[in-house]
Coordinates of C-alpha atoms in Angstrom, one line a residue:
X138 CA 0.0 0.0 0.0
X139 CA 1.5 3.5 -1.0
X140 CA 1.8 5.5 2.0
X141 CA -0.7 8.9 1.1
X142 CA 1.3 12.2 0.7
X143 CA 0.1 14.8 3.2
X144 CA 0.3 18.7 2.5
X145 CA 2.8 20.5 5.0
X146 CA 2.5 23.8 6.2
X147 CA 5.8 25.8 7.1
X148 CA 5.2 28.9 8.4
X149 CA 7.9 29.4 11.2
X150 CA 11.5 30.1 11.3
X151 CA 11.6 30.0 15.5
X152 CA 14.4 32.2 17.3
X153 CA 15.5 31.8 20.2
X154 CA 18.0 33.1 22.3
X155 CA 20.0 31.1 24.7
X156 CA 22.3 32.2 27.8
X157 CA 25.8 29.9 27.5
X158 CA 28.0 31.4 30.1
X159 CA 31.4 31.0 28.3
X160 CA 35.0 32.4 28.6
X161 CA 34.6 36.3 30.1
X162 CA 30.9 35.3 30.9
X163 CA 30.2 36.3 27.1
X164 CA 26.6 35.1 25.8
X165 CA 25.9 32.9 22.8
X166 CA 23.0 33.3 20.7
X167 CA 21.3 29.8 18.8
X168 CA 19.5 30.0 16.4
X169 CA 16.9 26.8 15.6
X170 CA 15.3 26.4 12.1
X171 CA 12.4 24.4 11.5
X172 CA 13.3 22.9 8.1
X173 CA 10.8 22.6 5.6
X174 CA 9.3 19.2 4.9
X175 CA 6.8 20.4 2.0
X176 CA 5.7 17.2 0.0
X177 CA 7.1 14.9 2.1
X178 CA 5.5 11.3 2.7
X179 CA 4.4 10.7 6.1
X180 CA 6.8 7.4 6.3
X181 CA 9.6 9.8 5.6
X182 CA 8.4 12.3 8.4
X183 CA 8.0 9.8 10.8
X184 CA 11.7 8.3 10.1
X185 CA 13.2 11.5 10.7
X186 CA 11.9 12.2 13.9
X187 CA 12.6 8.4 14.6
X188 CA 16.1 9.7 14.2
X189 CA 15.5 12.8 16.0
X190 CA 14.7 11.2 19.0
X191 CA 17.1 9.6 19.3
X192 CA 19.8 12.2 19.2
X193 CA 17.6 13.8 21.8
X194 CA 17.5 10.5 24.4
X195 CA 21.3 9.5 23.7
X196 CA 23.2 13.0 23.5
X197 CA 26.2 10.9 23.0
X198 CA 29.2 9.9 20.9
X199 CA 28.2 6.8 18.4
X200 CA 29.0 3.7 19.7
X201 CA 30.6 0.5 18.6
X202 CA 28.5 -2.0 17.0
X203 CA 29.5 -5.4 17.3
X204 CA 28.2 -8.2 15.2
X205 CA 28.4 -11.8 15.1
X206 CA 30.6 -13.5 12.6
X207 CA 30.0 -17.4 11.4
X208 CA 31.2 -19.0 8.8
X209 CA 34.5 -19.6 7.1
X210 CA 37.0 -18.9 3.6
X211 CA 37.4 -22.7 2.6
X212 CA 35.0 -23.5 -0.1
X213 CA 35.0 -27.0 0.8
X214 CA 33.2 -26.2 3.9
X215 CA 31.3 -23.1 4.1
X216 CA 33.2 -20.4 1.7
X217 CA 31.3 -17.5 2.9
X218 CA 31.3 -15.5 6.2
X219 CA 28.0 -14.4 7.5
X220 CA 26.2 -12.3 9.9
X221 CA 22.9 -12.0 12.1
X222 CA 20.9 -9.0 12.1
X223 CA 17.8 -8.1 13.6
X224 CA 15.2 -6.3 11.4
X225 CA 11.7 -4.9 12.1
X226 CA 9.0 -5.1 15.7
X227 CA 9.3 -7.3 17.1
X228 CA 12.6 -8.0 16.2
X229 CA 13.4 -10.9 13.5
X230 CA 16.8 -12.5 13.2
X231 CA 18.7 -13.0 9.4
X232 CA 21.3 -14.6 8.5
X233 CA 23.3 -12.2 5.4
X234 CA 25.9 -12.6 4.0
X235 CA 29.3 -10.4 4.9
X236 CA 30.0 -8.4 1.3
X237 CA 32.4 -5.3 1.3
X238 CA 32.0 -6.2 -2.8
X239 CA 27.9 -4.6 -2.8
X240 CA 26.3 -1.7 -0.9
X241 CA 22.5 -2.7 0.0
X242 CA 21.0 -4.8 2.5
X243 CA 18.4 -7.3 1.6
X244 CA 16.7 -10.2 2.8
X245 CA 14.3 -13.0 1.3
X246 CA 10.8 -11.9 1.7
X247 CA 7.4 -14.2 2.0
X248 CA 6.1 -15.1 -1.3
X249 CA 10.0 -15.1 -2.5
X250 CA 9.7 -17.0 -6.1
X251 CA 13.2 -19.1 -6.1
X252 CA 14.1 -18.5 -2.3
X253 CA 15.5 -21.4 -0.8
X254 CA 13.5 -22.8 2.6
X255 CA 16.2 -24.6 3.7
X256 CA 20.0 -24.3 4.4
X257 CA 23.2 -26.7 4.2
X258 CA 24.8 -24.6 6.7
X259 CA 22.3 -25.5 9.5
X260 CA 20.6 -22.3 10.2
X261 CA 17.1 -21.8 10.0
X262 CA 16.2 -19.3 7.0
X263 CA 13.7 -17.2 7.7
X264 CA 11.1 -14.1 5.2
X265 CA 10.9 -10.8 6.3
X266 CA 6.9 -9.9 6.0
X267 CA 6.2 -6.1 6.1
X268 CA 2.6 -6.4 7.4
X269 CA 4.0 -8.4 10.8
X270 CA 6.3 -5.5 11.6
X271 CA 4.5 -2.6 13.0
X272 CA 7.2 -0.1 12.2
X273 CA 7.8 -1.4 8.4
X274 CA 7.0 1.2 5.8
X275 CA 7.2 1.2 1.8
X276 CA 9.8 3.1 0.0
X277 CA 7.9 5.1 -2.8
X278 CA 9.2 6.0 -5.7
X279 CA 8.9 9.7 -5.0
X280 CA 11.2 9.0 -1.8
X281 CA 14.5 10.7 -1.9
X282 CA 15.5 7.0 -0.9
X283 CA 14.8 5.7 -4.0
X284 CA 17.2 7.9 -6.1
X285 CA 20.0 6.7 -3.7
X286 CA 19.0 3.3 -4.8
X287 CA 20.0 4.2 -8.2
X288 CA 23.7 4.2 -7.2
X289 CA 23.5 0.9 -5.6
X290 CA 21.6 -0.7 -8.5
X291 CA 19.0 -0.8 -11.3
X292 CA 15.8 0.9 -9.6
X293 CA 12.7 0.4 -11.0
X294 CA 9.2 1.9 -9.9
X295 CA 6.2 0.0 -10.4
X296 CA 2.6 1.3 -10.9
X297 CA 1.7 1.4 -7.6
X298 CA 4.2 3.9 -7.2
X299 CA 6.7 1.1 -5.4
X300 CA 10.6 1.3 -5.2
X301 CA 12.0 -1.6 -6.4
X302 CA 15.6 -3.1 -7.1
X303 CA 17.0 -5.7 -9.5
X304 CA 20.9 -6.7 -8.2
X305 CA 23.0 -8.8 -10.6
X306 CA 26.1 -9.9 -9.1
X307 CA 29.3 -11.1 -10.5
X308 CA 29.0 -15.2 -10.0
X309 CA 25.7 -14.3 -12.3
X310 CA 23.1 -15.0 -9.6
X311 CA 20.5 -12.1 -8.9
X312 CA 17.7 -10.4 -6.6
X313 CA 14.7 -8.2 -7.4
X314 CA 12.3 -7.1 -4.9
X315 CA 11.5 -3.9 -3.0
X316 CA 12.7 -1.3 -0.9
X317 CA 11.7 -1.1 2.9
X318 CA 12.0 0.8 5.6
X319 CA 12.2 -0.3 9.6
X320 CA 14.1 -0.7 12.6
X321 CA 17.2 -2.3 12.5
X322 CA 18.5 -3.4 16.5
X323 CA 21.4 -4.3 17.6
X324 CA 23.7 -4.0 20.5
X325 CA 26.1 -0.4 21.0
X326 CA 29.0 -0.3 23.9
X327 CA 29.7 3.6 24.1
X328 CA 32.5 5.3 25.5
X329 CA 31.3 5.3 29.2
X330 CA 31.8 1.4 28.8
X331 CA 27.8 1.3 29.0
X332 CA 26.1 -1.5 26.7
X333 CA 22.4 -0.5 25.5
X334 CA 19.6 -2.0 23.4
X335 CA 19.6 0.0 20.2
X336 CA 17.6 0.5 17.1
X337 CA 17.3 2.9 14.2
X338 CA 15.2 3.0 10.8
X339 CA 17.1 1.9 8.0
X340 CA 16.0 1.2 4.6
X341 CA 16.9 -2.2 3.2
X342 CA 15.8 -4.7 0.6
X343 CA 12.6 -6.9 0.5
X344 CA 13.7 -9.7 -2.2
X345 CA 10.8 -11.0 -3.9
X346 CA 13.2 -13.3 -6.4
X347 CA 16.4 -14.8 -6.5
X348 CA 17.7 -16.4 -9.6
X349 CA 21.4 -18.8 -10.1
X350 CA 23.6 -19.6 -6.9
X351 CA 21.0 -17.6 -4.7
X352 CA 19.0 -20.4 -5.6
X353 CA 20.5 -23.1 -3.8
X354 CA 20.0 -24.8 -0.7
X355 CA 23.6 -26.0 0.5
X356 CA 25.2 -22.8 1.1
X357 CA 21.9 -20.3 2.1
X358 CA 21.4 -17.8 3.7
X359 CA 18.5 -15.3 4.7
X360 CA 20.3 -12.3 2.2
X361 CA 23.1 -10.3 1.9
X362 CA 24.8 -7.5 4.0
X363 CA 26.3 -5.3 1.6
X364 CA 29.1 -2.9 3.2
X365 CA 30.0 -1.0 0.7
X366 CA 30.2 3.6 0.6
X367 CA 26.8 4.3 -1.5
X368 CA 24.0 6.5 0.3
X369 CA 22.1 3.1 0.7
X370 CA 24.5 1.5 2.4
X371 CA 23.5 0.7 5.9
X372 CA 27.1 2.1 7.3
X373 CA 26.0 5.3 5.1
X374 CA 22.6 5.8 6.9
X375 CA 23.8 4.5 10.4
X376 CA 26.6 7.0 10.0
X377 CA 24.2 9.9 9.0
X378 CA 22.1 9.5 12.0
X379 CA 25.2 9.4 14.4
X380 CA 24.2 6.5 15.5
X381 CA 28.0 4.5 14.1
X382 CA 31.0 5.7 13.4
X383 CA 31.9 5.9 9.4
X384 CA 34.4 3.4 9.7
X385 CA 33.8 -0.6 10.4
X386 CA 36.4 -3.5 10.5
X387 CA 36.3 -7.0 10.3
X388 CA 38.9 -9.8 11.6
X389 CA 38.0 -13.4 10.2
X390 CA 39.2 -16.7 11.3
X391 CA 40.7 -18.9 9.1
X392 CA 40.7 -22.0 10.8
X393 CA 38.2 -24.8 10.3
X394 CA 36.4 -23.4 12.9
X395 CA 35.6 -20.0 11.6
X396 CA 34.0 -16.9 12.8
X397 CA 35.5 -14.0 13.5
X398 CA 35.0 -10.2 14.3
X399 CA 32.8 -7.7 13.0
X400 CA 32.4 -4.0 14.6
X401 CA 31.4 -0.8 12.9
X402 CA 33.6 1.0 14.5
X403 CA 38.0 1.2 14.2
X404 CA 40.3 -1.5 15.1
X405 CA 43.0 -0.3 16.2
X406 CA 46.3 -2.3 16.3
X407 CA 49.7 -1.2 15.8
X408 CA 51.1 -3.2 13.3
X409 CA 48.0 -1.7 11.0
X410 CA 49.5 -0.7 7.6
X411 CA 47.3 2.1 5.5
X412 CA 46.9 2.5 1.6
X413 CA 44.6 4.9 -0.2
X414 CA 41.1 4.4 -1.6
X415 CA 40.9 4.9 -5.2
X416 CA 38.2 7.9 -4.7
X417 CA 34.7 8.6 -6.6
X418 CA 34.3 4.3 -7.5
X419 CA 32.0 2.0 -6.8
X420 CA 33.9 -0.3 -4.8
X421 CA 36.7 -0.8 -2.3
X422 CA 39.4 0.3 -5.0
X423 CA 43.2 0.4 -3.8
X424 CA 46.3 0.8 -6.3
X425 CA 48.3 -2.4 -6.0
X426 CA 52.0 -1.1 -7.7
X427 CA 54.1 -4.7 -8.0
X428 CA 53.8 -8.3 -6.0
X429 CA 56.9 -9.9 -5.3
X430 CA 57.6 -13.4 -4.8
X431 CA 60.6 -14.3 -2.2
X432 CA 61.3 -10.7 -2.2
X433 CA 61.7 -10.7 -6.0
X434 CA 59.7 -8.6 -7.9
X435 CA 57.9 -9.5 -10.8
X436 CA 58.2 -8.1 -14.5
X437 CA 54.5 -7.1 -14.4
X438 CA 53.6 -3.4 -16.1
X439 CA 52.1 -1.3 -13.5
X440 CA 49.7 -0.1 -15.4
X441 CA 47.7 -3.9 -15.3
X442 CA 46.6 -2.8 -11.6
X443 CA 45.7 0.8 -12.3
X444 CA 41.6 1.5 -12.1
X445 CA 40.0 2.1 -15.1
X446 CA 37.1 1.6 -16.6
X447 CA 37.6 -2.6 -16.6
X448 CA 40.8 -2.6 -14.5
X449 CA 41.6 -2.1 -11.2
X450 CA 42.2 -3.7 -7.6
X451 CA 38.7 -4.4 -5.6
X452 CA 38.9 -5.9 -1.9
X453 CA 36.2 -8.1 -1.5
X454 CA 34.8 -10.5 1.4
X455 CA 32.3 -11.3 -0.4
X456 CA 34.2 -13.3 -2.9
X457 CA 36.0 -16.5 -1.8
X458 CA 39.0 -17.0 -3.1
X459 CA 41.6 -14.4 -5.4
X460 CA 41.9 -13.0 -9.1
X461 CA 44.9 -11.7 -10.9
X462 CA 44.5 -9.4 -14.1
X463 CA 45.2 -11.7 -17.4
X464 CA 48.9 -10.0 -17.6
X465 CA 49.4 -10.9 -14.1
X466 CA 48.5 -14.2 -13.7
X467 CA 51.3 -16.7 -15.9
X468 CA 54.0 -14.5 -14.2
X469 CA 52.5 -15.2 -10.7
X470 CA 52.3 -18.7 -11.2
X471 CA 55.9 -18.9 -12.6
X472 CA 57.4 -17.5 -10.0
X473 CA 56.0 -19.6 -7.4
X474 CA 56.5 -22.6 -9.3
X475 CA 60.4 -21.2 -10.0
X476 CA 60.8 -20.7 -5.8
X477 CA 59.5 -23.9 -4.4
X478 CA 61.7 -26.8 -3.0
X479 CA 62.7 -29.0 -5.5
X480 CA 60.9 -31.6 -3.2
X481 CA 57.6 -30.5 -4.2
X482 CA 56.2 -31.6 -7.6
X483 CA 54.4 -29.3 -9.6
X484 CA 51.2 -31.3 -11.7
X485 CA 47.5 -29.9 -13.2
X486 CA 44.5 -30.8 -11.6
X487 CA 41.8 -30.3 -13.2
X488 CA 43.0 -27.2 -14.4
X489 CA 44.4 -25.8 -11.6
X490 CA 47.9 -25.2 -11.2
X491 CA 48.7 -27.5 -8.0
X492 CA 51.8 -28.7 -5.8
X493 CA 52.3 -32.3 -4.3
X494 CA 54.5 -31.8 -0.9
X495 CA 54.9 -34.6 1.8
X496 CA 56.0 -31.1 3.6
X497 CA 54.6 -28.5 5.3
X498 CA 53.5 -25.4 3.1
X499 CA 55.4 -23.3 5.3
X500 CA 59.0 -24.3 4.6
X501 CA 58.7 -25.4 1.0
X502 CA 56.8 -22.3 -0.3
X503 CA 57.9 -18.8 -1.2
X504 CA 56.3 -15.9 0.7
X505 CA 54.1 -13.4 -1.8
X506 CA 54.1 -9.5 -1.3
X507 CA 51.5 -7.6 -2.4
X508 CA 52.6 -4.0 -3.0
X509 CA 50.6 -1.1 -2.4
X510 CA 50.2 2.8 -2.9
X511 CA 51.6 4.8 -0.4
X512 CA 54.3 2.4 1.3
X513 CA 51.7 -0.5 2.7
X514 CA 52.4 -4.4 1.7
X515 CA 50.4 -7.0 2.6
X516 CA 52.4 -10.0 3.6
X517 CA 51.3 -13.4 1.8
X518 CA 51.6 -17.1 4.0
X519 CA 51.7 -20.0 1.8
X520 CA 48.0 -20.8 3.2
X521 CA 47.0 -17.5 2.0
X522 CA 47.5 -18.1 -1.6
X523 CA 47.0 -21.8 -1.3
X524 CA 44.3 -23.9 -0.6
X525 CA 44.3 -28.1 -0.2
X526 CA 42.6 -30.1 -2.2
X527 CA 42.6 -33.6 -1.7
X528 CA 46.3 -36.3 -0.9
X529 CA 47.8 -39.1 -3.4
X530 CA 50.1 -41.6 -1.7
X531 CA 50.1 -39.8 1.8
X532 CA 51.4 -36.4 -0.2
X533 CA 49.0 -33.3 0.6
X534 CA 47.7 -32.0 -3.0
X535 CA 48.3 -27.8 -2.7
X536 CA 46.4 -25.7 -5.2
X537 CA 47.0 -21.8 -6.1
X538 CA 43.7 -20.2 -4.6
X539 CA 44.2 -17.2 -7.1
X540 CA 42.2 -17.7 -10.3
X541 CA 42.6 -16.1 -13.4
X542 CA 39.1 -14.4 -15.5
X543 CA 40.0 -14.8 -19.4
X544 CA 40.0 -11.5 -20.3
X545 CA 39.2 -9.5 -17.4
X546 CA 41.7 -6.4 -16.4
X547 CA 40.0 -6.9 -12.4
X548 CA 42.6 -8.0 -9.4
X549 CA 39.9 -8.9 -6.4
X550 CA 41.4 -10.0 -3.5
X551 CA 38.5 -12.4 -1.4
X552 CA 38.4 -14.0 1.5
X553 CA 41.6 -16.3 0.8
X554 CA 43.6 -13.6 1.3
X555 CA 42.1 -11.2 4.0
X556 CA 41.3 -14.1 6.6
X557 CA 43.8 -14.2 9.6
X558 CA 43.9 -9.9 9.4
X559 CA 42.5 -7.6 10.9
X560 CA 41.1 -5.3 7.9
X561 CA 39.7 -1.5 8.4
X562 CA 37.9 0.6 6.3
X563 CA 38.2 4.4 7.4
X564 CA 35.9 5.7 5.4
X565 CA 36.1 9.2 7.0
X566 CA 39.4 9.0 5.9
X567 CA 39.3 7.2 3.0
X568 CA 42.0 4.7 3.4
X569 CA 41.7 0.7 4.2
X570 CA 44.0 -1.1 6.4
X571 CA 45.0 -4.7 7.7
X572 CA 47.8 -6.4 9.7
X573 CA 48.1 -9.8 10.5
X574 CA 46.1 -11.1 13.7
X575 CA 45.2 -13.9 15.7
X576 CA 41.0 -13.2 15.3
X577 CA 40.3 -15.4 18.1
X578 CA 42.3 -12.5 20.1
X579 CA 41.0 -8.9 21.3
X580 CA 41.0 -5.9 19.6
X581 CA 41.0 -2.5 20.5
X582 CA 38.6 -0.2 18.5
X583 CA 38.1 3.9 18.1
X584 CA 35.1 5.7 17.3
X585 CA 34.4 8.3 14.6
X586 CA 31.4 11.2 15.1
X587 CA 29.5 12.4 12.5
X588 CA 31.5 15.2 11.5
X589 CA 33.9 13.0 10.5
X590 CA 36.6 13.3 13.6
X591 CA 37.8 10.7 14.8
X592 CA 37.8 10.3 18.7
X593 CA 39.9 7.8 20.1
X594 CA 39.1 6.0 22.8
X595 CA 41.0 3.9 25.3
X596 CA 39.6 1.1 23.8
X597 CA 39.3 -2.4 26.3
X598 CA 39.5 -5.7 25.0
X599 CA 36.8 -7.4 22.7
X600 CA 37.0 -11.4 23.6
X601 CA 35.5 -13.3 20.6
X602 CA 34.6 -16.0 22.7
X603 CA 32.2 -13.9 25.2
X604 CA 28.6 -13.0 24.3
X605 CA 28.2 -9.5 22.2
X606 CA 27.2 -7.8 25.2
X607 CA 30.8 -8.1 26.9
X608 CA 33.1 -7.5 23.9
X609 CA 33.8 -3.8 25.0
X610 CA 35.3 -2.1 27.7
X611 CA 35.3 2.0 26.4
X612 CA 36.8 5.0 28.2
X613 CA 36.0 8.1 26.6
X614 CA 39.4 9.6 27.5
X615 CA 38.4 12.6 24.7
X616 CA 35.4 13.4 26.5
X617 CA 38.0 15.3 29.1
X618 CA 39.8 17.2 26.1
X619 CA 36.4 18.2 24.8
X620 CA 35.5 19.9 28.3
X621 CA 38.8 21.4 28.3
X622 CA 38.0 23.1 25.0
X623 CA 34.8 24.2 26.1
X624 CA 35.6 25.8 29.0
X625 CA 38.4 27.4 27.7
X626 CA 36.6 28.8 24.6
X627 CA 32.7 28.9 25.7
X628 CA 31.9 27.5 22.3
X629 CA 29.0 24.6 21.9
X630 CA 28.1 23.7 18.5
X631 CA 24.4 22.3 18.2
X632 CA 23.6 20.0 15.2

């Protein structure tokens, strides 16, 4: 049902004048402004002051979010890394996908044509319905919402004046469905070390179809979380309403057991090395310069990495393994072929260039270094470009994880590669970041406000193996050099 526009009257710009005793015992005047919500829809109306009130009861910095993490990188058991979130009233649990590679959340809804009903990963799938939730509201197409859409995907209205969505992803599988809007609740540990029961309205995806690998049943999940910078995003609204910082990380296992770490919010660790984001693209862009294999490094032009049109270097968790550029690939391979102990025997399978090694990977393989823009290299294990297929005669078969896409200019580096780091995307300052990390360890993480500051706090220690709830320990340690600067200036700023 389309929500009914509703004429708004603004008549009042509404002055008022405000004592603030401040450095000489000077007065500061505030002035408030009503904005003007003329043609608005009264879902719209009623998200805003949603948000509203909850600047109003909170009057706080954002606060970490932490989120569960299951699942693991080896293909041969899970080969995806997923999340639970909680969407609409009363709360319902999903199960999405972790993708840094897309930008919009969206979940299987009832009367989903090609859903799966059942998962190989033991979880119970569930279908959002909009009518059970009593805070769910339609996105028209009218909705300011639904042109951020456009950046995040192919938008479509239908005649009932619906916003709708149609995702195609890489593997060829798709989604189609319809914008929503509702509460989204989840768990924040602010800087007084306080834990609270939070909520805000986000808009996310109702899928109403699901076409190729969505389809089936052994890996399925409820939808996908997609992290990426668009205004859809749900780090872009969350952000907006100063309810998370505008940075998250993620640290995920890559043992058999899986799992992980997952905060919105900055780990901060420091061994963490920082490259650049490729600004004004799509996705998580970084320039990779040269790899190097044993500290060699390889003839490769530079120019394969650099983003173009078709070229470029994404990082992607929601992509399991690793893909060189054409040019790339045959010099990657030789190399590591070249360095190897000549007790290893190199053979195909099926394919797949692959190593047979009575030895551990460790001490018979050459470490890989991937090279990046402004000084930062990512350190390569053996494990993290290799994966195991299957033994011959008691000798462990070892094939290269990184794939090559006949003629495809993209380098996307998946969850082979970024398991066993701790990875950080600072989008307030536009840079990603990783160093290797134990993710069954703690982590200390910073918040960012809405302005885009960042305000570090003396972060405690997040135990993977506790429950959500005791993760964090904060001190707000700037919350003293923030009353030192008012005092000494007599300045507030009001939002």
């Amino acid at each position: 049902m389309t929500p009914a526009k509703i004429p708004v009257v603004v008549i009042v710009v509404l002055a008022v004048t405000a004592v603030v005793l401040g450095g000489g015992g000077k007065s500061v005047t505030l002035t408030l402004e009503r904005a003007s919500h003329e043609g608005a829809e009264l879902s719209q109306l009623r998200d805003r002051d949603l948000i509203r009130h909850g600047r109003i009861l909170q009057q706080r910095p954002p606060g970490v979010v932490d989120l569960p993490v299951e699942g693991t990188y080896d293909p041969f058991l899970v080969g995806l890394y997923f999340t639970r979130v909680q969407l609409g009233t009363p709360p319902k649990e999903f199960y999405v996908q972790i993708d840094t590679g897309s930008d919009v959340l969206w979940v299987s809804c009832n009367s989903c044509n090609g859903c799966p009903k059942s998962s190989g990963l033991k979880i119970q799938l569930e279908f959002f319905d909009p009518s059970s939730s009593s805070t769910a509201s339609l996105i028209s197409c009218s909705d300011q919402r639904c042109a951020l859409g456009a950046e995040s995907s192919d938008s479509s209205c239908s005649n009932q004046n619906q916003c709708g969505y149609k995702f195609q992803y890489g593997d060829g599988s798709g989604a189609s469905g319809y914008y929503v809007s509702d509460l989204m609740s989840f768990n924040t540990i602010v800087g007084d070390s306080s834990t609270s029961n939070s909520s805000a309205p986000v808009v996310f995806g109702c899928s109403t179809s699901q076409t190729g690998d969505l389809t089936k049943s052994d890996r399925a999940v409820d939808g996908i979380f997609g992290f990426g910078q668009q205004g859809l995003s749900v780090i872009s609204q969350l952000f907006s309403q100063g309810v998370a910082p505008n940075a998250f990380s993620h640290c995920l296992k890559g043992d058999n057991g899986g799992g992980g770490i997952l905060v919105l919010g900055q780990i901060v660790e420091p061994n963490i090395v920082y490259t650049p984001l490729v600004p004004s693209q799509p996705h998580y862009n970084i320039n990779l310069q040269s790899i190097s294999v044993n500290g060699q490094k390889l003839s490769i032009d530079p120019s394969v990495f650099a983003t173009s049109t078709n070229r470029g270097t994404i990082i992607d968790s929601g992509t399991t393994l690793a893909y060189l550029a054409e040019e790339a690939y045959d010099p990657f391979v030789a190399a590591i072929t070249q360095a190897v102990s000549p007790s290893v025997r190199p053979l195909l399978s099926k394919g797949n260039n692959c190593y047979l090694t009575t030895s551990s990977i460790s001490g018979v393989f050459p470490s890989v270094s991937l090279n990046f823009a402004g000084g930062a290299s990512m350190i390569l294990k053996p494990e993290d470009y290799l994966l195991q297929q299957n033994s011959i005669g008691g000798a462990a078969v070892w094939c290269i994880g990184f794939q090559k896409i006949q003629g495809s200019g993209l380098t996307i580096f998946g969850d082979l590669v970024l398991k066993d780091k701790i990875v950080v995307y600072d989008l307030a300052g536009q840079q990603i970041g990783w160093a290797d990390y134990d993710c069954s360890l703690f982590v200390n993480v910073s918040t960012t406000t809405s302005t885009g500051k960042t305000e570090f706090f003396n972060a405690g220690e997040i135990d993977n193996s506790s429950s959500p709830c005791d993760h964090y320990n904060l001190v707000p340690t700037a919350l003293l050099a923030f009353l030192l600067h008012v005092l000494f200036f007599g300045v507030f700023t009001f939002l």
